[in-house]
Structure formats: structure tokens, C-alpha cells
mmCIF file of C-alpha atoms and ligand atoms in Angstrom:
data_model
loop_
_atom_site.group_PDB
_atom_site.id
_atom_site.type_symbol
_atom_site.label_atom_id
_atom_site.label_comp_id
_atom_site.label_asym_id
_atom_site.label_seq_id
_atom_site.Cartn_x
_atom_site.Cartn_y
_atom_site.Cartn_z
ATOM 1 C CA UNK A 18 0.000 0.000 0.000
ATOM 2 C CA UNK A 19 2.987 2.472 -0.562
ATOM 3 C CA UNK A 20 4.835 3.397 -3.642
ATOM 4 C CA UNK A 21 7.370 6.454 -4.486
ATOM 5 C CA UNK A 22 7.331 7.849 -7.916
ATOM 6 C CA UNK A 23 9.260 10.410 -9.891
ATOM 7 C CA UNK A 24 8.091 13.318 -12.493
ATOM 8 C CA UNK A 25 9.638 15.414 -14.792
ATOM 9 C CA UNK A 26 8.608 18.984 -14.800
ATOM 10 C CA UNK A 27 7.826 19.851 -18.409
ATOM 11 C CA UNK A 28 8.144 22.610 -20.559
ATOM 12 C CA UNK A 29 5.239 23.668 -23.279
ATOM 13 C CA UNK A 30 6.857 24.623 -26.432
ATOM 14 C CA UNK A 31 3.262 24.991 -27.573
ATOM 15 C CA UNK A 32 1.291 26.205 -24.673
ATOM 16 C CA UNK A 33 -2.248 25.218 -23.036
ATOM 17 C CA UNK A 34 -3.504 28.092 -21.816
ATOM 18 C CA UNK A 35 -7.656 28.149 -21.555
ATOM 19 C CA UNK A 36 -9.608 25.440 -20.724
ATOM 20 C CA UNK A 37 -12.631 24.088 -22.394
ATOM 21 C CA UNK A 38 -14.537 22.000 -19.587
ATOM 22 C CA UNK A 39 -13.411 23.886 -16.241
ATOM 23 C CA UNK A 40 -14.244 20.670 -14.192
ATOM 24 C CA UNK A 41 -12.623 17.493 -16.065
ATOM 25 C CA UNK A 42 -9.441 20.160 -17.162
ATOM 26 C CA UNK A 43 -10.298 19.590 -21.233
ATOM 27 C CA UNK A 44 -8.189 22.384 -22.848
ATOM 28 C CA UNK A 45 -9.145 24.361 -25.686
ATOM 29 C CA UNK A 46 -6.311 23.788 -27.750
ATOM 30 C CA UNK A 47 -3.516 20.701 -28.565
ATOM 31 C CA UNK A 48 -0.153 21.627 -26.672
ATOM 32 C CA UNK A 49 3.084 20.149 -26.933
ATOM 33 C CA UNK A 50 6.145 20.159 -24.072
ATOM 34 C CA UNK A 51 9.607 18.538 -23.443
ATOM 35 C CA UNK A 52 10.486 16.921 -20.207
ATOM 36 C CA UNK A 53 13.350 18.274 -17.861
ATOM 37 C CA UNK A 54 15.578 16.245 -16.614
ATOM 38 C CA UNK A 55 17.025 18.893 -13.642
ATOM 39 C CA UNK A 56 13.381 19.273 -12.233
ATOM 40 C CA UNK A 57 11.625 16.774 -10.726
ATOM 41 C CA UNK A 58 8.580 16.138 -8.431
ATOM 42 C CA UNK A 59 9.650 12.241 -5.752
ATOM 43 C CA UNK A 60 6.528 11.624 -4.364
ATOM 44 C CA UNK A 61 5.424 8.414 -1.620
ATOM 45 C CA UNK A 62 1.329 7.718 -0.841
ATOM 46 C CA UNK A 63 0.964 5.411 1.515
ATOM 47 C CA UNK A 64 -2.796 4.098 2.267
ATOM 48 C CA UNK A 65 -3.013 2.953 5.790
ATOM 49 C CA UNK A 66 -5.947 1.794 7.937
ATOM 50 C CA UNK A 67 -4.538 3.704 11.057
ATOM 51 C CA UNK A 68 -5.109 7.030 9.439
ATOM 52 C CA UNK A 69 -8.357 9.188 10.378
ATOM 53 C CA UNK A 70 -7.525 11.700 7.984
ATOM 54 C CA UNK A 71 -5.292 12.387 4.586
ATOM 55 C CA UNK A 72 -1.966 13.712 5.724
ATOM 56 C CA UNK A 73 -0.998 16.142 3.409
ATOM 57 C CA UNK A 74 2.579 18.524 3.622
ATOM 58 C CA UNK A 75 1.188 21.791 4.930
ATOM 59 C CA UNK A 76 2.867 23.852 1.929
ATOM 60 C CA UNK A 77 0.748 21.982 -1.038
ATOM 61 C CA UNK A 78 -2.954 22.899 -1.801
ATOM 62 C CA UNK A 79 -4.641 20.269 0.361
ATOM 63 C CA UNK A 80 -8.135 20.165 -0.893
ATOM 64 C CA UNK A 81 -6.721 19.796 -4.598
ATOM 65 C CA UNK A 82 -4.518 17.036 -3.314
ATOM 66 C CA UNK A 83 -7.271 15.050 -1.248
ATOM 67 C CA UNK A 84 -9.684 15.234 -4.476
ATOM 68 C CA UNK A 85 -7.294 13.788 -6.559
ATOM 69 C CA UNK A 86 -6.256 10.786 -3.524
ATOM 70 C CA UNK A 87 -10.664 10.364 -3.574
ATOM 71 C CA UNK A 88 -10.615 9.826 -7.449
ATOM 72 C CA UNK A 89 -7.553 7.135 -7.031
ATOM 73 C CA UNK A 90 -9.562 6.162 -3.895
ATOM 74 C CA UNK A 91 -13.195 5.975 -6.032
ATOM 75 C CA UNK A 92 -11.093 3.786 -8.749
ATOM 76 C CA UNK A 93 -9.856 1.321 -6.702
ATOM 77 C CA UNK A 94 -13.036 0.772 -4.929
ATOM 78 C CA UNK A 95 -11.260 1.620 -1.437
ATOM 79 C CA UNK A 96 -11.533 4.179 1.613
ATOM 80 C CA UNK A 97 -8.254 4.512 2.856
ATOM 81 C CA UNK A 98 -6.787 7.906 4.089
ATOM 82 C CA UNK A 99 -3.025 8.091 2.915
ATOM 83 C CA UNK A 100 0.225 9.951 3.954
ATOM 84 C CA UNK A 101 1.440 11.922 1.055
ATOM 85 C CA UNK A 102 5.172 13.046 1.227
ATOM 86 C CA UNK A 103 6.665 15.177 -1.574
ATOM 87 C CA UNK A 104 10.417 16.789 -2.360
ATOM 88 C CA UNK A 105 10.974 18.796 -5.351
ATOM 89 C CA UNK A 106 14.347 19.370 -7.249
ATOM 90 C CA UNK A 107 13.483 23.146 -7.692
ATOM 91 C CA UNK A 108 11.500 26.036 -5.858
ATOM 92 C CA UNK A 109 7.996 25.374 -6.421
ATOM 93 C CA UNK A 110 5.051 27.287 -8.164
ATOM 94 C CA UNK A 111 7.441 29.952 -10.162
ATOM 95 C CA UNK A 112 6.230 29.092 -13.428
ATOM 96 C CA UNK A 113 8.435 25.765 -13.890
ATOM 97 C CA UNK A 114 5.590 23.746 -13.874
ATOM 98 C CA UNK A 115 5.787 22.465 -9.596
ATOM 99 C CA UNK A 116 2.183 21.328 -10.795
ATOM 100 C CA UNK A 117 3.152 19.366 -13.370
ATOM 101 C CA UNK A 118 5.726 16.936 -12.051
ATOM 102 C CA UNK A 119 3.840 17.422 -8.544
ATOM 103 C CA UNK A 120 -0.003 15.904 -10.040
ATOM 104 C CA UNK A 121 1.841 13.067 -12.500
ATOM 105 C CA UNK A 122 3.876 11.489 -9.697
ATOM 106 C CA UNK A 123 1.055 11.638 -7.155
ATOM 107 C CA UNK A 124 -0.619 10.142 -9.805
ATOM 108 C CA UNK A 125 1.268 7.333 -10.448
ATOM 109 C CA UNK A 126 2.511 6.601 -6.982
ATOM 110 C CA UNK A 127 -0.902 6.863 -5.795
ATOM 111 C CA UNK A 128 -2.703 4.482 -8.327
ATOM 112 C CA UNK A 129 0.745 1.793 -7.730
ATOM 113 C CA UNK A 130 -0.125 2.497 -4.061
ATOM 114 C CA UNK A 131 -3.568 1.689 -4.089
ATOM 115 C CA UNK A 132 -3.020 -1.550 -5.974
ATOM 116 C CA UNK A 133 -4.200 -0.550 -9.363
ATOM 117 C CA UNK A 134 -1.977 -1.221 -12.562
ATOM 118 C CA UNK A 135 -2.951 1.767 -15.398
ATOM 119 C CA UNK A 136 -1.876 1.862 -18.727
ATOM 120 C CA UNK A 137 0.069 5.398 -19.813
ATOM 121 C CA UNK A 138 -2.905 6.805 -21.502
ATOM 122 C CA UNK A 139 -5.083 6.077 -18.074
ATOM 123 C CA UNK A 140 -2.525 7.811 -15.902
ATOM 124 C CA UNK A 141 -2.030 10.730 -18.211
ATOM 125 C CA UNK A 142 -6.099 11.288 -17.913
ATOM 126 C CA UNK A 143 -6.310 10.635 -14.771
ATOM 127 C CA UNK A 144 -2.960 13.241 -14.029
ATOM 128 C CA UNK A 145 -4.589 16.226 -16.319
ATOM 129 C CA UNK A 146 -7.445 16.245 -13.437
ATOM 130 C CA UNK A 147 -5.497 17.136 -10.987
ATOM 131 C CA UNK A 148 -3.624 19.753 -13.360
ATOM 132 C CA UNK A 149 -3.774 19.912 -16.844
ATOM 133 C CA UNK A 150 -0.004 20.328 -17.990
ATOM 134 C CA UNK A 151 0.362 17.010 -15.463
ATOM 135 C CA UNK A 152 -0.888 14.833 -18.108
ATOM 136 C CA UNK A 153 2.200 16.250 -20.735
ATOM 137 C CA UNK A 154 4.763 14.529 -17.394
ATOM 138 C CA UNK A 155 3.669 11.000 -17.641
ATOM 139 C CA UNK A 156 4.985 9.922 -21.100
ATOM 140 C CA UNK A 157 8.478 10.105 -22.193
ATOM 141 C CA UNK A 158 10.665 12.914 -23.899
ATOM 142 C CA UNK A 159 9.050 14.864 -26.618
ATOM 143 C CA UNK A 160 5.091 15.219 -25.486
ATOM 144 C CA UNK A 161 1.672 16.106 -27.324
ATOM 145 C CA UNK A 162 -0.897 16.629 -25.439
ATOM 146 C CA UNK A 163 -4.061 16.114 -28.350
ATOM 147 C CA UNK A 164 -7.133 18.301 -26.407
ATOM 148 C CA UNK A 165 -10.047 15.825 -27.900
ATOM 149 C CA UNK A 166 -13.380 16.270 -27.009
ATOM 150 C CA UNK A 167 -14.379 13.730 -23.616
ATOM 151 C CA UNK A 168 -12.139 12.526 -20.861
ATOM 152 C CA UNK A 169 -11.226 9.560 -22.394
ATOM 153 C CA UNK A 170 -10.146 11.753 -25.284
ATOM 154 C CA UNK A 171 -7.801 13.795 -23.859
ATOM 155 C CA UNK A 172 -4.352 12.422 -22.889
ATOM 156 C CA UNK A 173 -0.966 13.036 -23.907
ATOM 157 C CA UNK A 174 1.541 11.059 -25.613
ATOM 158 C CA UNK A 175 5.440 10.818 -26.545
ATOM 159 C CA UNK A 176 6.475 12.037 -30.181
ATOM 160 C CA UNK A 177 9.516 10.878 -29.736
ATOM 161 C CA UNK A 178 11.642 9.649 -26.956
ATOM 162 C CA UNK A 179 14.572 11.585 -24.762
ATOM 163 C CA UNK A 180 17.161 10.426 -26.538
ATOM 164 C CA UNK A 181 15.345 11.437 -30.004
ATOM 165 C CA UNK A 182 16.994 15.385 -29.613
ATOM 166 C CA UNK A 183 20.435 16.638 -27.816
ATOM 167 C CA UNK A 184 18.678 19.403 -27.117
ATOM 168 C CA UNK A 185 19.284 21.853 -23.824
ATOM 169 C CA UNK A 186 16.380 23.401 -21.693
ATOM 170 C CA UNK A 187 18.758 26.157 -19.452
ATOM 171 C CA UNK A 188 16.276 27.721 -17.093
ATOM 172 C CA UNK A 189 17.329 30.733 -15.850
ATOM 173 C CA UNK A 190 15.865 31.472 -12.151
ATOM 174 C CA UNK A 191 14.751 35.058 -11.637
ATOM 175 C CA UNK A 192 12.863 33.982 -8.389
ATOM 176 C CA UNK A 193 11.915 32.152 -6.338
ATOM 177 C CA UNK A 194 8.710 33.343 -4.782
ATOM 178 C CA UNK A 195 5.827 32.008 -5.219
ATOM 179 C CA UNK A 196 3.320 32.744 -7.973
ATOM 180 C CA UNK A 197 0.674 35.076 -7.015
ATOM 181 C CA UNK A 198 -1.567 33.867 -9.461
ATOM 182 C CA UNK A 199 -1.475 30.489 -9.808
ATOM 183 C CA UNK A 200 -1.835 29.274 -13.908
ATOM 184 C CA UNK A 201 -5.398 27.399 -13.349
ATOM 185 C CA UNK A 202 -6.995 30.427 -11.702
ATOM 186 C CA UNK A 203 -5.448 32.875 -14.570
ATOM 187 C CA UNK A 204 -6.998 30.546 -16.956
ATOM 188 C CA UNK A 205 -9.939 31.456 -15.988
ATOM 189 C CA UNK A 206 -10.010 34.656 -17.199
ATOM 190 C CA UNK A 207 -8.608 33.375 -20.820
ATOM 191 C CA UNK A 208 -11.796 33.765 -22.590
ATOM 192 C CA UNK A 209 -12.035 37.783 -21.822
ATOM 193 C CA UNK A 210 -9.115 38.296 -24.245
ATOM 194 C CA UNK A 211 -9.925 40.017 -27.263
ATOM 195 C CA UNK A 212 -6.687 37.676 -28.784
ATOM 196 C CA UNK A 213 -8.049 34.793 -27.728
ATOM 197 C CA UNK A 214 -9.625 33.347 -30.855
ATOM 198 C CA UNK A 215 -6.744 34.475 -33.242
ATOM 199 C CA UNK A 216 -4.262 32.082 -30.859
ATOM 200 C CA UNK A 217 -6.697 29.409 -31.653
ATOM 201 C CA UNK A 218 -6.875 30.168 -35.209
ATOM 202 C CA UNK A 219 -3.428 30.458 -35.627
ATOM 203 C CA UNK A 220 -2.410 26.884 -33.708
ATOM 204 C CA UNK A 221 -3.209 24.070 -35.682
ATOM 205 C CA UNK A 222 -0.565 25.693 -38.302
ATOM 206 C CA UNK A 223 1.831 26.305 -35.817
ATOM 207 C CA UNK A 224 1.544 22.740 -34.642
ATOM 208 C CA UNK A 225 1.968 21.212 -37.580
ATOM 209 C CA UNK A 226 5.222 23.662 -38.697
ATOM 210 C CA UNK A 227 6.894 22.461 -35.233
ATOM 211 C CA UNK A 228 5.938 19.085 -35.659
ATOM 212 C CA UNK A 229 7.610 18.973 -39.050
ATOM 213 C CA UNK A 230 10.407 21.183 -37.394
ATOM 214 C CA UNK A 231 11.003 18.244 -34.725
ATOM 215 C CA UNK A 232 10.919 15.502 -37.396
ATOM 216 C CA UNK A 233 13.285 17.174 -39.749
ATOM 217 C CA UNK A 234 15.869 18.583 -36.324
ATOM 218 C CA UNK A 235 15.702 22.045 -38.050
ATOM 219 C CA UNK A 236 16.481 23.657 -34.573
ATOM 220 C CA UNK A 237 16.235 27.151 -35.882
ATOM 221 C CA UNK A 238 12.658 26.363 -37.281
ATOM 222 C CA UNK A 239 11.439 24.877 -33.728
ATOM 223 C CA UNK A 240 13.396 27.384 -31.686
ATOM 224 C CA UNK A 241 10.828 30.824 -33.636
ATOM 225 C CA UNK A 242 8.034 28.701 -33.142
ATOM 226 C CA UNK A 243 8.549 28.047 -29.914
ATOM 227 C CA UNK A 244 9.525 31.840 -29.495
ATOM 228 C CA UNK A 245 6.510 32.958 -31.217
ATOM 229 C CA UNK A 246 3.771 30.930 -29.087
ATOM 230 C CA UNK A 247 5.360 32.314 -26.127
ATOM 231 C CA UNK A 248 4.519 35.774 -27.034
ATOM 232 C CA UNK A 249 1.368 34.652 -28.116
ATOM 233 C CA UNK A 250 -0.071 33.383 -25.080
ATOM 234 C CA UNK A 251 1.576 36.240 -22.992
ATOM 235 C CA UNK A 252 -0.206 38.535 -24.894
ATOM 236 C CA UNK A 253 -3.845 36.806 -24.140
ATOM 237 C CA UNK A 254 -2.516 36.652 -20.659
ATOM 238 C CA UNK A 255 -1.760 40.664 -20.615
ATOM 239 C CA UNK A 256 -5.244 41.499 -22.263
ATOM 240 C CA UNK A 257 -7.500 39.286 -20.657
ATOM 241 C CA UNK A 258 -9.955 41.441 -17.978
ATOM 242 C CA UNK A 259 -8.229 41.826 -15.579
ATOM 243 C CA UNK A 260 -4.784 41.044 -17.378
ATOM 244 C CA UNK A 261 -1.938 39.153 -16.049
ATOM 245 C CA UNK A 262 1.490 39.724 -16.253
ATOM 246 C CA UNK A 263 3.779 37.095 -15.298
ATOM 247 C CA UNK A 264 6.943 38.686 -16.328
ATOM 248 C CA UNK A 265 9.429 40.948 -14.276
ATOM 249 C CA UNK A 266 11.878 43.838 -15.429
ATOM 250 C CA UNK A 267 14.658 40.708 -15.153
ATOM 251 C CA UNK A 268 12.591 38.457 -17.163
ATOM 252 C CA UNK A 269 12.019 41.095 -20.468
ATOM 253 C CA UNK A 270 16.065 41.798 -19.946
ATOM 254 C CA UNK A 271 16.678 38.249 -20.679
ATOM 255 C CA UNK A 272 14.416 38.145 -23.419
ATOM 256 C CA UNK A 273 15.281 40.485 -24.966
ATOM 257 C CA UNK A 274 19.097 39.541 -24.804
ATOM 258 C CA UNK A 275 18.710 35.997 -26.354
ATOM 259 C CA UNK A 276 16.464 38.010 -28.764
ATOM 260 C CA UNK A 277 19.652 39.610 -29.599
ATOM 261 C CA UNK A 278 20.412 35.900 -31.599
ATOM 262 C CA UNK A 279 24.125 36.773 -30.621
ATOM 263 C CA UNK A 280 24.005 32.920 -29.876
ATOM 264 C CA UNK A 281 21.702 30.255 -31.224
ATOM 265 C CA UNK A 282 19.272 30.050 -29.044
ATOM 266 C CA UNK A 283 15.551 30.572 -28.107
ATOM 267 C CA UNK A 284 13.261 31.934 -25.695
ATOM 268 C CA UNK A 285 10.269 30.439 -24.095
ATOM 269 C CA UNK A 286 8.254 31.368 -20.637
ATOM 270 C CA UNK A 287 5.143 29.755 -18.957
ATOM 271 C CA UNK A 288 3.021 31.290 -15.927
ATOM 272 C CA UNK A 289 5.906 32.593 -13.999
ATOM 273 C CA UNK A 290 8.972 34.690 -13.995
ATOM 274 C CA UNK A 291 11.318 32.307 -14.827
ATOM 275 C CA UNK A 292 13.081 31.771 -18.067
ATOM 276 C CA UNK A 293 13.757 29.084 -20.087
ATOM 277 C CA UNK A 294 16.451 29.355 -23.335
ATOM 278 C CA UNK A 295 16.340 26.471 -25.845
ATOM 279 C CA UNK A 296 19.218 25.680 -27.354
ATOM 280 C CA UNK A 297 21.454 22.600 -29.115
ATOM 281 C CA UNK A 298 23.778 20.728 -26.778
ATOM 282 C CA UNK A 299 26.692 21.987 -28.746
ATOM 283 C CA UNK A 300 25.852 25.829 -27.750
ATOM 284 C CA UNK A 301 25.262 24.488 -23.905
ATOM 285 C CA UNK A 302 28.679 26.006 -22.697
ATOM 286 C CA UNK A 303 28.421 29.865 -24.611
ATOM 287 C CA UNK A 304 24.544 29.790 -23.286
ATOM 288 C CA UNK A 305 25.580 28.974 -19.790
ATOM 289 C CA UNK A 306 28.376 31.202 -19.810
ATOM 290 C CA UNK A 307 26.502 34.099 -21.429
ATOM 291 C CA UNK A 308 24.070 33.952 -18.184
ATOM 292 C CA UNK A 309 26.318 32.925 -15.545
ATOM 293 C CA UNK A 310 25.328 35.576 -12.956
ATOM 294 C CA UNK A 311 21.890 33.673 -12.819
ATOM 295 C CA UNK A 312 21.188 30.828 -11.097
ATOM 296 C CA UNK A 313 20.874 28.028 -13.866
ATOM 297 C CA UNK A 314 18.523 24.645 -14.007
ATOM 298 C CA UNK A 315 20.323 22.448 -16.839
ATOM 299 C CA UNK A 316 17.637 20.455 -18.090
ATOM 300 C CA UNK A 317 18.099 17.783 -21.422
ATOM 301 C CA UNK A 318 15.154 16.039 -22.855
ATOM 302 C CA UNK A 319 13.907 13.979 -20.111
ATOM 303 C CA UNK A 320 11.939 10.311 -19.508
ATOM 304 C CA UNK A 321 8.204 10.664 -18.057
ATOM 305 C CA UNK A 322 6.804 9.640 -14.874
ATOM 306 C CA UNK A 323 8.414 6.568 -13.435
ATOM 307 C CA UNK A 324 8.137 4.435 -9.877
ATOM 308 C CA UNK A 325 11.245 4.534 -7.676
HETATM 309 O O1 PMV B 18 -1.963 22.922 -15.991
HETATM 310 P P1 PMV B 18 -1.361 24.124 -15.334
HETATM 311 O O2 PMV B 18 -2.244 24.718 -14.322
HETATM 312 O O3 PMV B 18 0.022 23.808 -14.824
HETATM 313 O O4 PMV B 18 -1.190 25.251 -16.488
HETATM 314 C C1 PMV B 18 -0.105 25.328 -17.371
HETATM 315 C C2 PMV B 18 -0.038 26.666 -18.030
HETATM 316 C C3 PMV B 18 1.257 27.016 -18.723
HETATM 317 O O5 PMV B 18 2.364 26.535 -18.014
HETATM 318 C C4 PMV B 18 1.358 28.533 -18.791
HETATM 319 C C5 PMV B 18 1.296 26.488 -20.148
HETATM 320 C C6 PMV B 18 1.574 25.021 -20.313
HETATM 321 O O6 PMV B 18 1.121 24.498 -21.342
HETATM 322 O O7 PMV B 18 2.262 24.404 -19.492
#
């Protein structure tokens, strides 16, 4: 009745951002992310019939956490209360995806814990409803997550492995506070932008250019797309009523420096301050060097959820 698992944080190099069925987490759009192998989620649940209550770390949400322990509970037909205990290889909730790695491996140690064996495409349904971007950490390396149109429709899956890619995730750390907003909250508020529709327009061609940009390696291809999807969904975020703004005066400075293309390399930011510059293994060194008064995550293309 115990089991420890490990998640990758991920990064969306096409991003979710809007949800089409608030309750089950059903996106409105396809997204597609990379796992990162220097940020991880090591969570234990163990069921036990000496406990009265869940007990839950004091620093994690704790009714999100119990309703996702009642849906493992509901599917294996059981009633235990369990102890949840969680470590994380980076400062949670700034924008590097602590929800992510921390909803897949409570997914999967949970469901090992309680006895139940799930394929991949059950534990990356059951993962997006305790956070949406969870469902991209379950399968390996390169990850779409297809939106569909039911639960059972809506699951992610590898496009290629780890290995597929010597690519380089360098995530620079402007801070480590926590969010104020946290992503599923802003989220709410997607549908008040006045840019929302074009983004949706405008992604089923983007997916399918990065798609054929990750088949074909053409770094320089993925790296604008990626680029330009971050900007887009900033700039719903910034005009949605009332707008967000994720970024800090530190943040734009190192955009706007790789911007600069004085190096190869690309630019990409999810719901926090933090940024994350994309770039081939060969350019690892000049990146890290370039941005060495920051403190740096070094993240490759990483495996999905696993059990310890
Ligand atoms: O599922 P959440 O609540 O972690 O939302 C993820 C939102 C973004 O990180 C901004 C985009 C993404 O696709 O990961």
C-alpha cells in the first residue's frame, strides 16, 4: 500500500492556456512540451488503515490534493486515508511547472499504491485532473498533449523519446517566490481576451510547422516557433480582464538579450517569472556562460513519470 514515484517537470513549447470544460481540465487547444531532466517532483502515498484523515505537507494545496487521492480512492473501490510526502528538485510554483511533475507522480505513486496497474494513456487522464499540464509529465521525452473532445479523449503522448533530440532546456531562475496567481486560476479569465480566438486560429498551423520542425531537427525552425507561441499566449494573458502579467523587469532583460540571436538560441516562458532558453547541446557552454550571474537549471530532454 505504498509506492514512491518520480516526475519530470515539463516545458510547453506549444502552450495550453484556456480550458474548455473547467471541471474534467479539457483544454481548448492541442499543446506540446519537453520533459526536464534537472526538475523533478519524488513523491510516496501510503494508504493505511490507522489514518483518520489524509496527511498532506502543509505547503501543497490540500483540498486539490485530497480530491485527486478520492478519485484514485473511487477507482480502486477503497476508503483509505493516505500519507502523502513530496520533495521537489526546484522552488515550487514559479512558473516551472511544480504542478506538473507534482499531479503526474502523485498520480502514479498513488494508483501503484492503491493496488491498481494503469496503462500510460489512463494515468495521463487521470494526471490532467489534478492539473492539466500534469498529463504532458507521464509519457516520455518529446510530449503532445491532443485536447479531444471527452475525458477519455484527452491524454498526452510521446512524439519521440529523450534520446530522439540533444537538445538543452537552461532555465534561468529570476525567483523564487511564489506565484501570485497560480496558472489554473489565470486561466480562468482566458476567454475575456480580445486575442483569444486568433491564438486558436493560428495553432493548428503552428503545430503542424513544429511538428515537421522536430521531425526534420531544423532547430532554428522549432526554436521561432517556440519563441513565437510564447509571445502569443503572454499577450492573451496581458489582455484578458483583468490582465496578467507574469513577467518581471529581469525576465524582459533576458528576453530580450537571447532576442539579440548573438548565440543560437531561443526563448520560451510559462506562468511565472522564470526563463527558459532552448538551445542545441553543442551551444550548452556559450549559453551557460553568457548567463552565468543567474542561477541556472540544466535540463536535457527527459523520460516521463516513473516508480522509484
Ligand atoms: O496545468 P497548469 O495549471 O500547470 O497550467 C499550465 C499553463 C502554462 O504553463 C502557462 C502552459 C503550459 O502548457 O504548461
Amino acid at each position: 500500500m505504498k509506492a514512491t514515484a518520480v516526475a519530470p517537470a515539463n516545458i510547453a513549447l506549444i502552450k495550453y492556456w484556456g480550458k474548455a470544460d473547467e471541471k474534467l481540465r479539457l483544454p481548448l487547444n492541442d499543446s506540446i512540451s519537453m520533459n526536464l531532466s534537472g526538475a523533478h517532483t519524488t513523491t510516496t502515498v501510503e494508504f493505511s488503515d490507522a489514518l483518520t484523515a489524509d496527511e498532506i505537507p502543509e505547503a501543497l494545496e490540500r483540498e486539490r490534493i485530497v480530491a485527486h487521492l478520492d478519485r484514485i480512492r473511487s477507482a480502486a473501490g477503497m476508503r483509505l486515508y493516505a500519507t502523502v510526502t513530496t520533495r521537489n528538485s526546484f522552488p515550487a510554483a514559479a512558473g516551472i511547472a511544480s504542478s506538473a511533475s507534482g499531479f503526474a507522480a502523485l498520480t502514479l505513486a498513488g494508483v501503484t499504491a492503491a493496488g491498481l496497474t494503469m496503462s500510460e494513456k489512463e494515468l495521463s487522464i487521470l494526471a490532467r485532473m489534478g492539473s492539466g499540464s500534469a498529463c504532458r509529465s507521464i509519457p516520455d521525452g518529446f510530449v503532445l498533449w491532443e485536447k479531444g473532445n471527452s475525458s477519455g479523449t484527452s491524454f498526452a503522448r510521446s512524439l519521440y523519446p529523450a534520446s530522439y533530440w540533444d537538445i538543452r532546456d537552461i532555465l534561468v531562475i529570476v525567483s523564487d517566490e511564489e506565484k501570485k496567481i497560480k496558472s489554473s486560476a489565470g486561466m480562468r479569465g482566458a476567454t475575456t481576451s480580445p486575442r483569444l480566438a486568433a491564438r486558436l486560429s493560428a495553432l493548428p498551423a503552428r503545430i503542424e510547422k513544429i511538428r515537421h520542425a522536430l521531425q526534420h531537427k531544423d532547430f532554428a525552425a522549432f526554436g521561432s516557433l517556440v519563441e513565437e507561441d510564447c509571445l502569443d499566449m503572454h499577450a492573451v494573458m496581458q489582455s484578458q480582464n483583468p490582465p496578467l502579467n507574469y513577467w518581471s523587469d529581469e525576465t524582459k532583460k533576458i528576453m530580450e538579450d537571447v532576442k539579440k540571436r548573438e548565440l543560437p538560441a531561443y526563448v520560451t516562458v510559462d506562468a511565472g517569472p522564470n526563463v527558459h532558453i532552448l538551445c542545441e547541446a553543442k551551444d550548452e557552454a556559450r549559453v551557460v556562460k553568457r548567463y552565468s550571474q543567474y542561477t541556472l537549471i540544466i535540463n536535457k530532454p527527459a523520460h516521463g513519470a516513473h516508480l522509484l
